[in-house]
mmCIF file of C-alpha atoms and ligand atoms in Angstrom:
data_model
loop_
_atom_site.group_PDB
_atom_site.id
_atom_site.type_symbol
_atom_site.label_atom_id
_atom_site.label_comp_id
_atom_site.label_asym_id
_atom_site.label_seq_id
_atom_site.Cartn_x
_atom_site.Cartn_y
_atom_site.Cartn_z
ATOM 1 C CA MET N 13 -15.321 -5.387 -18.743
ATOM 2 C CA ASN N 14 -18.104 -2.978 -18.178
ATOM 3 C CA LYS N 15 -16.288 -0.507 -15.811
ATOM 4 C CA GLY N 16 -17.039 3.199 -15.259
ATOM 5 C CA LYS N 17 -15.055 5.815 -16.519
ATOM 6 C CA LYS N 18 -11.427 6.180 -15.460
ATOM 7 C CA LEU N 19 -11.152 8.306 -12.551
ATOM 8 C CA TYR N 20 -7.327 8.370 -12.115
ATOM 9 C CA GLU N 21 -4.227 6.368 -13.276
ATOM 10 C CA GLY N 22 -1.293 6.025 -11.004
ATOM 11 C CA LYS N 23 2.110 4.406 -11.366
ATOM 12 C CA ALA N 24 0.770 1.031 -10.088
ATOM 13 C CA LYS N 25 -2.985 1.172 -10.119
ATOM 14 C CA ILE N 26 -5.804 2.622 -12.141
ATOM 15 C CA LEU N 27 -9.034 3.726 -10.484
ATOM 16 C CA TYR N 28 -12.419 3.399 -12.260
ATOM 17 C CA GLU N 29 -15.923 4.609 -11.346
ATOM 18 C CA GLY N 30 -17.500 1.979 -9.312
ATOM 19 C CA PRO N 31 -21.157 0.399 -9.858
ATOM 20 C CA GLU N 32 -22.713 2.550 -7.009
ATOM 21 C CA LYS N 33 -22.335 6.201 -5.925
ATOM 22 C CA GLY N 34 -19.350 6.262 -3.438
ATOM 23 C CA THR N 35 -17.624 3.201 -4.947
ATOM 24 C CA ALA N 36 -14.681 2.662 -7.188
ATOM 25 C CA ILE N 37 -12.840 -0.038 -8.868
ATOM 26 C CA GLN N 38 -9.058 -0.322 -8.049
ATOM 27 C CA HIS N 39 -7.120 -2.190 -10.719
ATOM 28 C CA PHE N 40 -3.684 -3.480 -10.001
ATOM 29 C CA LYS N 41 -1.203 -2.926 -12.907
ATOM 30 C CA ASP N 42 2.044 -4.894 -13.336
ATOM 31 C CA ASP N 43 3.983 -1.713 -13.597
ATOM 32 C CA ALA N 44 6.912 -0.874 -11.499
ATOM 33 C CA THR N 45 8.414 2.488 -10.862
ATOM 34 C CA ALA N 46 10.886 3.905 -8.582
ATOM 35 C CA PHE N 47 12.856 7.061 -7.919
ATOM 36 C CA ASN N 48 10.027 9.395 -8.818
ATOM 37 C CA ASN N 49 9.449 7.502 -12.067
ATOM 38 C CA LEU N 50 13.134 7.627 -13.327
ATOM 39 C CA LYS N 51 12.983 3.843 -13.214
ATOM 40 C CA LYS N 52 10.208 1.862 -14.999
ATOM 41 C CA SER N 53 9.398 -1.629 -15.862
ATOM 42 C CA THR N 54 6.677 -4.290 -16.018
ATOM 43 C CA VAL N 55 6.879 -7.195 -13.565
ATOM 44 C CA GLU N 56 4.542 -9.883 -14.667
ATOM 45 C CA GLY N 57 2.118 -11.055 -12.191
ATOM 46 C CA LYS N 58 2.929 -8.264 -9.628
ATOM 47 C CA GLY N 59 -0.583 -6.675 -9.781
ATOM 48 C CA VAL N 60 -2.204 -10.121 -9.128
ATOM 49 C CA LEU N 61 -0.072 -10.746 -6.082
ATOM 50 C CA ASN N 62 -0.403 -7.232 -4.724
ATOM 51 C CA ASN N 63 -4.278 -7.265 -5.061
ATOM 52 C CA ARG N 64 -4.326 -10.769 -3.183
ATOM 53 C CA ILE N 65 -1.876 -9.566 -0.563
ATOM 54 C CA SER N 66 -3.362 -6.211 0.029
ATOM 55 C CA GLU N 67 -6.760 -7.749 0.361
ATOM 56 C CA HIS N 68 -5.627 -10.014 2.912
ATOM 57 C CA ILE N 69 -3.965 -7.420 4.940
ATOM 58 C CA LEU N 70 -6.739 -4.778 4.697
ATOM 59 C CA ASN N 71 -9.501 -7.463 5.621
ATOM 60 C CA ASN N 72 -7.392 -8.214 8.767
ATOM 61 C CA ILE N 73 -7.096 -4.570 9.712
ATOM 62 C CA ASN N 74 -10.838 -4.119 9.172
ATOM 63 C CA GLN N 75 -11.284 -6.933 11.652
ATOM 64 C CA ILE N 76 -9.196 -5.081 14.351
ATOM 65 C CA GLY N 77 -11.632 -2.274 14.073
ATOM 66 C CA ILE N 78 -10.000 0.064 11.607
ATOM 67 C CA LYS N 79 -12.016 1.083 8.557
ATOM 68 C CA THR N 80 -10.572 0.733 5.233
ATOM 69 C CA HIS N 81 -11.691 1.360 1.633
ATOM 70 C CA LEU N 82 -11.663 -2.248 0.724
ATOM 71 C CA ILE N 83 -15.244 -3.576 0.142
ATOM 72 C CA LYS N 84 -14.237 -6.887 -1.883
ATOM 73 C CA ARG N 85 -11.959 -8.370 -4.181
ATOM 74 C CA LEU N 86 -13.598 -8.714 -7.592
ATOM 75 C CA ASN N 87 -11.061 -10.892 -9.672
ATOM 76 C CA MET N 88 -7.284 -11.407 -10.212
ATOM 77 C CA ARG N 89 -6.645 -7.743 -10.423
ATOM 78 C CA GLU N 90 -9.561 -5.581 -9.267
ATOM 79 C CA GLN N 91 -10.927 -4.604 -5.944
ATOM 80 C CA LEU N 92 -14.325 -2.875 -5.133
ATOM 81 C CA VAL N 93 -13.566 -0.018 -2.950
ATOM 82 C CA ARG N 94 -15.074 3.031 -1.295
ATOM 83 C CA LEU N 95 -14.394 6.115 -3.134
ATOM 84 C CA VAL N 96 -12.286 8.572 -0.735
ATOM 85 C CA GLU N 97 -10.918 12.007 -0.948
ATOM 86 C CA ILE N 98 -7.294 10.889 -0.598
ATOM 87 C CA LEU N 99 -5.377 13.110 1.687
ATOM 88 C CA PRO N 100 -2.028 14.421 0.016
ATOM 89 C CA VAL N 101 0.009 12.977 2.690
ATOM 90 C CA GLU N 102 1.962 9.618 2.799
ATOM 91 C CA PHE N 103 2.325 8.271 6.199
ATOM 92 C CA ILE N 104 5.469 6.305 6.616
ATOM 93 C CA VAL N 105 5.962 3.991 9.684
ATOM 94 C CA ARG N 106 9.448 2.759 10.435
ATOM 95 C CA ASN N 107 10.767 0.068 12.718
ATOM 96 C CA ILE N 108 14.278 -0.326 11.365
ATOM 97 C CA ALA N 109 16.383 2.604 9.741
ATOM 98 C CA THR N 110 16.860 2.204 6.204
ATOM 99 C CA GLY N 111 16.144 3.700 2.777
ATOM 100 C CA SER N 112 15.566 7.443 2.738
ATOM 101 C CA LEU N 113 16.089 7.791 6.417
ATOM 102 C CA THR N 114 19.742 6.319 6.451
ATOM 103 C CA LYS N 115 20.371 8.648 3.354
ATOM 104 C CA LYS N 116 19.031 11.817 4.822
ATOM 105 C CA LEU N 117 20.340 11.564 8.228
ATOM 106 C CA GLY N 118 23.177 9.234 8.244
ATOM 107 C CA ILE N 119 21.733 6.632 10.429
ATOM 108 C CA ALA N 120 23.502 3.269 10.152
ATOM 109 C CA ASP N 121 21.337 0.990 7.929
ATOM 110 C CA GLY N 122 19.592 -1.655 10.024
ATOM 111 C CA THR N 123 19.451 0.290 13.247
ATOM 112 C CA VAL N 124 16.507 -0.884 15.241
ATOM 113 C CA LEU N 125 14.641 2.149 16.351
ATOM 114 C CA SER N 126 13.706 2.363 19.993
ATOM 115 C CA LYS N 127 9.881 2.784 19.004
ATOM 116 C CA PRO N 128 8.201 3.138 15.769
ATOM 117 C CA LEU N 129 8.899 6.269 13.898
ATOM 118 C CA ILE N 130 6.059 8.088 11.986
ATOM 119 C CA GLU N 131 6.963 10.397 9.161
ATOM 120 C CA TYR N 132 4.908 12.458 6.860
ATOM 121 C CA SER N 133 5.511 13.300 3.176
ATOM 122 C CA TYR N 134 3.649 15.670 0.905
ATOM 123 C CA LYS N 135 2.213 13.646 -2.086
ATOM 124 C CA ASN N 136 3.780 15.788 -5.001
ATOM 125 C CA ASP N 137 5.781 14.126 -7.691
ATOM 126 C CA ASP N 138 7.075 17.406 -9.007
ATOM 127 C CA LEU N 139 8.669 18.098 -5.544
ATOM 128 C CA GLY N 140 9.791 14.405 -5.023
ATOM 129 C CA ASP N 141 7.236 13.822 -2.154
ATOM 130 C CA PRO N 142 9.139 15.886 0.534
ATOM 131 C CA LEU N 143 9.213 15.178 4.003
ATOM 132 C CA VAL N 144 6.856 17.680 6.045
ATOM 133 C CA ALA N 145 6.069 18.195 9.607
ATOM 134 C CA LYS N 146 2.541 17.977 11.424
ATOM 135 C CA GLU N 147 2.607 21.869 11.352
ATOM 136 C CA HIS N 148 2.768 21.961 7.489
ATOM 137 C CA ILE N 149 -0.276 19.609 7.170
ATOM 138 C CA ILE N 150 -2.299 21.559 9.532
ATOM 139 C CA GLU N 151 -1.239 24.983 8.070
ATOM 140 C CA PHE N 152 -2.006 23.946 4.513
ATOM 141 C CA ASN N 153 -5.080 22.242 5.392
ATOM 142 C CA TRP N 154 -4.059 18.818 4.201
ATOM 143 C CA ALA N 155 -5.587 17.363 7.227
ATOM 144 C CA THR N 156 -6.914 18.718 10.557
ATOM 145 C CA ALA N 157 -5.048 18.270 13.912
ATOM 146 C CA THR N 158 -8.036 15.909 15.068
ATOM 147 C CA GLU N 159 -7.562 13.897 11.849
ATOM 148 C CA LEU N 160 -3.935 13.556 12.331
ATOM 149 C CA ASP N 161 -4.229 12.352 15.821
ATOM 150 C CA LEU N 162 -6.670 9.646 14.733
ATOM 151 C CA ILE N 163 -4.422 8.644 11.823
ATOM 152 C CA LYS N 164 -1.336 8.464 14.140
ATOM 153 C CA LYS N 165 -3.241 6.083 16.452
ATOM 154 C CA HIS N 166 -4.254 4.025 13.401
ATOM 155 C CA CYS N 167 -0.572 3.920 12.120
ATOM 156 C CA LEU N 168 0.679 2.659 15.376
ATOM 157 C CA ARG N 169 -2.084 -0.041 15.735
ATOM 158 C CA ILE N 170 -1.622 -1.250 12.177
ATOM 159 C CA ASN N 171 2.183 -1.417 12.739
ATOM 160 C CA ASP N 172 1.629 -3.547 15.839
ATOM 161 C CA PHE N 173 -0.718 -5.660 14.240
ATOM 162 C CA MET N 174 1.506 -6.148 11.081
ATOM 163 C CA GLN N 175 4.377 -6.590 12.852
ATOM 164 C CA GLY N 176 3.048 -9.571 14.578
ATOM 165 C CA MET N 177 1.372 -10.984 11.528
ATOM 166 C CA PHE N 178 4.639 -11.005 9.525
ATOM 167 C CA ARG N 179 6.890 -11.973 12.697
ATOM 168 C CA GLY N 180 4.624 -15.059 12.855
ATOM 169 C CA VAL N 181 5.805 -16.071 9.233
ATOM 170 C CA GLY N 182 9.385 -15.288 9.727
ATOM 171 C CA ILE N 183 9.458 -11.700 8.227
ATOM 172 C CA LYS N 184 10.548 -8.520 9.761
ATOM 173 C CA LEU N 185 8.506 -5.562 9.015
ATOM 174 C CA VAL N 186 11.156 -2.730 8.349
ATOM 175 C CA ASP N 187 8.978 0.091 7.331
ATOM 176 C CA PHE N 188 5.789 0.749 5.238
ATOM 177 C CA LYS N 189 3.627 3.665 3.788
ATOM 178 C CA LEU N 190 -0.038 4.278 4.460
ATOM 179 C CA GLU N 191 -2.606 6.451 2.707
ATOM 180 C CA PHE N 192 -5.799 7.675 4.318
ATOM 181 C CA GLY N 193 -8.717 9.323 2.801
ATOM 182 C CA ARG N 194 -12.072 10.954 3.832
ATOM 183 C CA ALA N 195 -15.136 8.852 2.968
ATOM 184 C CA ASN N 196 -18.845 9.548 3.174
ATOM 185 C CA ILE N 197 -20.316 6.991 5.587
ATOM 186 C CA ASP N 198 -23.851 6.972 6.501
ATOM 187 C CA GLY N 199 -23.839 10.636 5.798
ATOM 188 C CA LYS N 200 -20.870 11.542 7.798
ATOM 189 C CA LYS N 201 -17.212 12.085 6.768
ATOM 190 C CA GLU N 202 -14.841 9.685 8.113
ATOM 191 C CA ILE N 203 -11.132 9.046 7.898
ATOM 192 C CA ILE N 204 -10.543 5.652 6.494
ATOM 193 C CA LEU N 205 -7.436 3.535 5.382
ATOM 194 C CA ALA N 206 -7.038 3.664 1.550
ATOM 195 C CA ASP N 207 -4.617 2.636 -1.224
ATOM 196 C CA GLU N 208 -2.938 -0.628 -0.717
ATOM 197 C CA ILE N 209 -0.584 -2.462 1.663
ATOM 198 C CA SER N 210 1.848 -4.771 -0.373
ATOM 199 C CA PRO N 211 5.565 -5.565 -0.932
ATOM 200 C CA ASP N 212 5.467 -2.523 -3.043
ATOM 201 C CA THR N 213 4.612 -0.327 -0.100
ATOM 202 C CA CYS N 214 6.487 -2.245 2.683
ATOM 203 C CA ARG N 215 10.159 -3.256 3.390
ATOM 204 C CA LEU N 216 9.925 -6.980 4.207
ATOM 205 C CA TRP N 217 13.172 -8.816 5.534
ATOM 206 C CA ASP N 218 13.410 -12.434 6.226
ATOM 207 C CA VAL N 219 14.178 -12.752 9.956
ATOM 208 C CA VAL N 220 16.968 -15.174 9.476
ATOM 209 C CA SER N 221 18.486 -14.328 6.324
ATOM 210 C CA GLU N 222 17.495 -10.566 6.189
ATOM 211 C CA LYS N 223 16.737 -11.380 2.314
ATOM 212 C CA LYS N 224 14.809 -8.443 0.908
ATOM 213 C CA LEU N 225 11.056 -9.646 0.064
ATOM 214 C CA ASP N 226 9.918 -6.309 -1.285
ATOM 215 C CA LYS N 227 10.052 -3.558 -4.037
ATOM 216 C CA ASP N 228 13.713 -2.971 -3.023
ATOM 217 C CA ARG N 229 14.543 -5.929 -5.208
ATOM 218 C CA PHE N 230 13.271 -3.868 -8.071
ATOM 219 C CA ARG N 231 14.772 -0.656 -6.756
ATOM 220 C CA LYS N 232 18.257 -1.977 -6.270
ATOM 221 C CA ASP N 233 18.236 -4.507 -9.299
ATOM 222 C CA LEU N 234 18.516 -7.656 -7.021
ATOM 223 C CA GLY N 235 16.190 -9.796 -9.398
ATOM 224 C CA ASN N 236 13.603 -12.363 -8.440
ATOM 225 C CA ILE N 237 10.989 -9.754 -7.728
ATOM 226 C CA ILE N 238 7.978 -11.723 -8.381
ATOM 227 C CA GLN N 239 9.400 -14.837 -6.485
ATOM 228 C CA ALA N 240 9.824 -12.603 -3.471
ATOM 229 C CA TYR N 241 6.379 -11.268 -3.665
ATOM 230 C CA GLN N 242 5.138 -14.821 -4.239
ATOM 231 C CA GLU N 243 7.076 -15.890 -1.050
ATOM 232 C CA VAL N 244 5.294 -13.184 1.084
ATOM 233 C CA ALA N 245 1.821 -14.466 -0.239
ATOM 234 C CA ARG N 246 2.928 -18.111 0.443
ATOM 235 C CA ARG N 247 3.986 -17.471 3.942
ATOM 236 C CA LEU N 248 0.749 -15.512 4.605
ATOM 237 C CA GLY N 249 -1.188 -18.488 3.400
ATOM 238 C CA ILE N 250 -2.676 -16.539 0.601
ATOM 239 C CA ILE N 251 -1.469 -18.832 -2.137
ATOM 240 C CA HIS N 252 -0.555 -22.634 -2.001
ATOM 241 C CA GLU N 253 3.060 -23.915 -1.753
ATOM 242 C CA GLU N 254 2.663 -25.334 -5.361
ATOM 243 C CA THR N 255 1.234 -22.128 -6.964
ATOM 244 C CA ASN N 256 3.743 -20.325 -9.326
ATOM 245 C CA ILE N 257 2.326 -17.059 -10.279
ATOM 246 C CA THR N 258 4.997 -16.661 -12.934
ATOM 247 C CA SER N 259 3.670 -19.667 -14.933
ATOM 248 C CA VAL N 260 -0.016 -18.602 -14.652
ATOM 249 C CA LYS N 261 -1.093 -16.815 -17.752
ATOM 250 C CA PHE N 262 -2.950 -13.618 -17.028
ATOM 251 C CA GLY N 263 -5.904 -12.758 -19.292
ATOM 252 C CA LYS N 264 -8.108 -9.705 -19.055
ATOM 253 C CA PRO N 265 -10.132 -9.496 -15.589
ATOM 254 C CA LYS N 266 -13.438 -11.149 -15.378
ATOM 255 C CA ALA N 267 -16.270 -8.980 -16.087
ATOM 256 C CA VAL N 268 -18.402 -7.403 -13.171
ATOM 257 C CA ASN N 269 -21.742 -6.057 -13.965
ATOM 258 C CA ILE N 270 -21.891 -2.296 -13.357
ATOM 259 C CA LYS N 271 -25.245 -0.982 -12.562
ATOM 260 C CA LYS N 272 -25.566 2.810 -12.536
ATOM 261 C CA LYS N 273 -28.174 3.859 -9.675
HETATM 262 P P1 LIG C 13 11.817 5.536 1.932
HETATM 263 O O1 LIG C 13 11.234 6.836 2.590
HETATM 264 O O2 LIG C 13 12.776 4.795 2.843
HETATM 265 O O3 LIG C 13 12.131 5.499 0.369
HETATM 266 O O4 LIG C 13 10.282 4.591 2.075
HETATM 267 C C1 LIG C 13 9.857 4.300 3.335
HETATM 268 C C2 LIG C 13 8.961 3.160 3.189
HETATM 269 O O5 LIG C 13 7.661 3.726 2.636
HETATM 270 C C3 LIG C 13 9.300 1.975 2.298
HETATM 271 O O6 LIG C 13 8.659 0.841 2.671
HETATM 272 C C4 LIG C 13 8.458 2.383 0.852
HETATM 273 O O7 LIG C 13 8.233 1.199 0.074
HETATM 274 C C5 LIG C 13 7.368 3.063 1.217
HETATM 275 N N1 LIG C 13 7.303 4.282 0.406
HETATM 276 C C6 LIG C 13 7.466 5.571 0.529
HETATM 277 N N2 LIG C 13 6.986 6.410 -0.409
HETATM 278 C C7 LIG C 13 6.477 5.431 -1.287
HETATM 279 C C8 LIG C 13 5.713 5.619 -2.595
HETATM 280 O O8 LIG C 13 5.705 6.803 -3.175
HETATM 281 N N3 LIG C 13 5.298 4.605 -3.325
HETATM 282 C C9 LIG C 13 5.400 3.296 -2.659
HETATM 283 N N4 LIG C 13 4.859 2.205 -3.306
HETATM 284 N N5 LIG C 13 5.916 3.158 -1.369
HETATM 285 C C10 LIG C 13 6.544 4.158 -0.719
#
């Protein structure tokens, strides 16, 4: 495939130069990692599902008036996106206490929070993505106070929207992680939603059985990871009932023509 040069390789995705200035190609890998890279594996088909699920969610978020980096999906594993200067902060939104919140503060697992809780963590693998305060973010120029106010509004709006979307298909949105970046849009720097939203970045529990339909199946060795991601895609109407991603052979992504301007 005629991609531009590799700009960045993360744990689950690779970013290549895009066909035009200000664009990039985001490639979804099948690699799964957890606990700051201590646990690693390959989950065949995960990249394909996350590409589709993230496309679906980001398109919908765009339609409620929040700009995202997604321009369009190119093929099974790739999306054309706007190139952004990513903020070194992960924005975590929680509706139900679980994961690191219960571990750090001793809150009972499954406690329903009275309102969504937003946490900030500094993106730094060497430090284990530590939790930080708004004041750290402003002091160290990771984002301005104005940018943070806007991002907080976006986080709450996205949470409301996604809670409704998932609730409608029998899934509780427990928590999720968002990343934002600065993009050059019509000559102006704007904060837009970047990265991905998928079962890799959300905790999703079945409303009735509380079965985990997300990356905790990998983190906690619960098995049937791809079946759970597939279930999310099916319920959202992204793939058909009869589609079984595990039985589909994944070849190389189809070429897109990259013309340098
Ligand atoms: P926790 O802080 O409980 O480990 O994670 C809270 C939520 O944010 C979970 O939905 C988790 O999947 C997501 N999250 C937090 N940090 C990361 C990260 O570095 N990568 C991914 N993929 N998700 C994260």
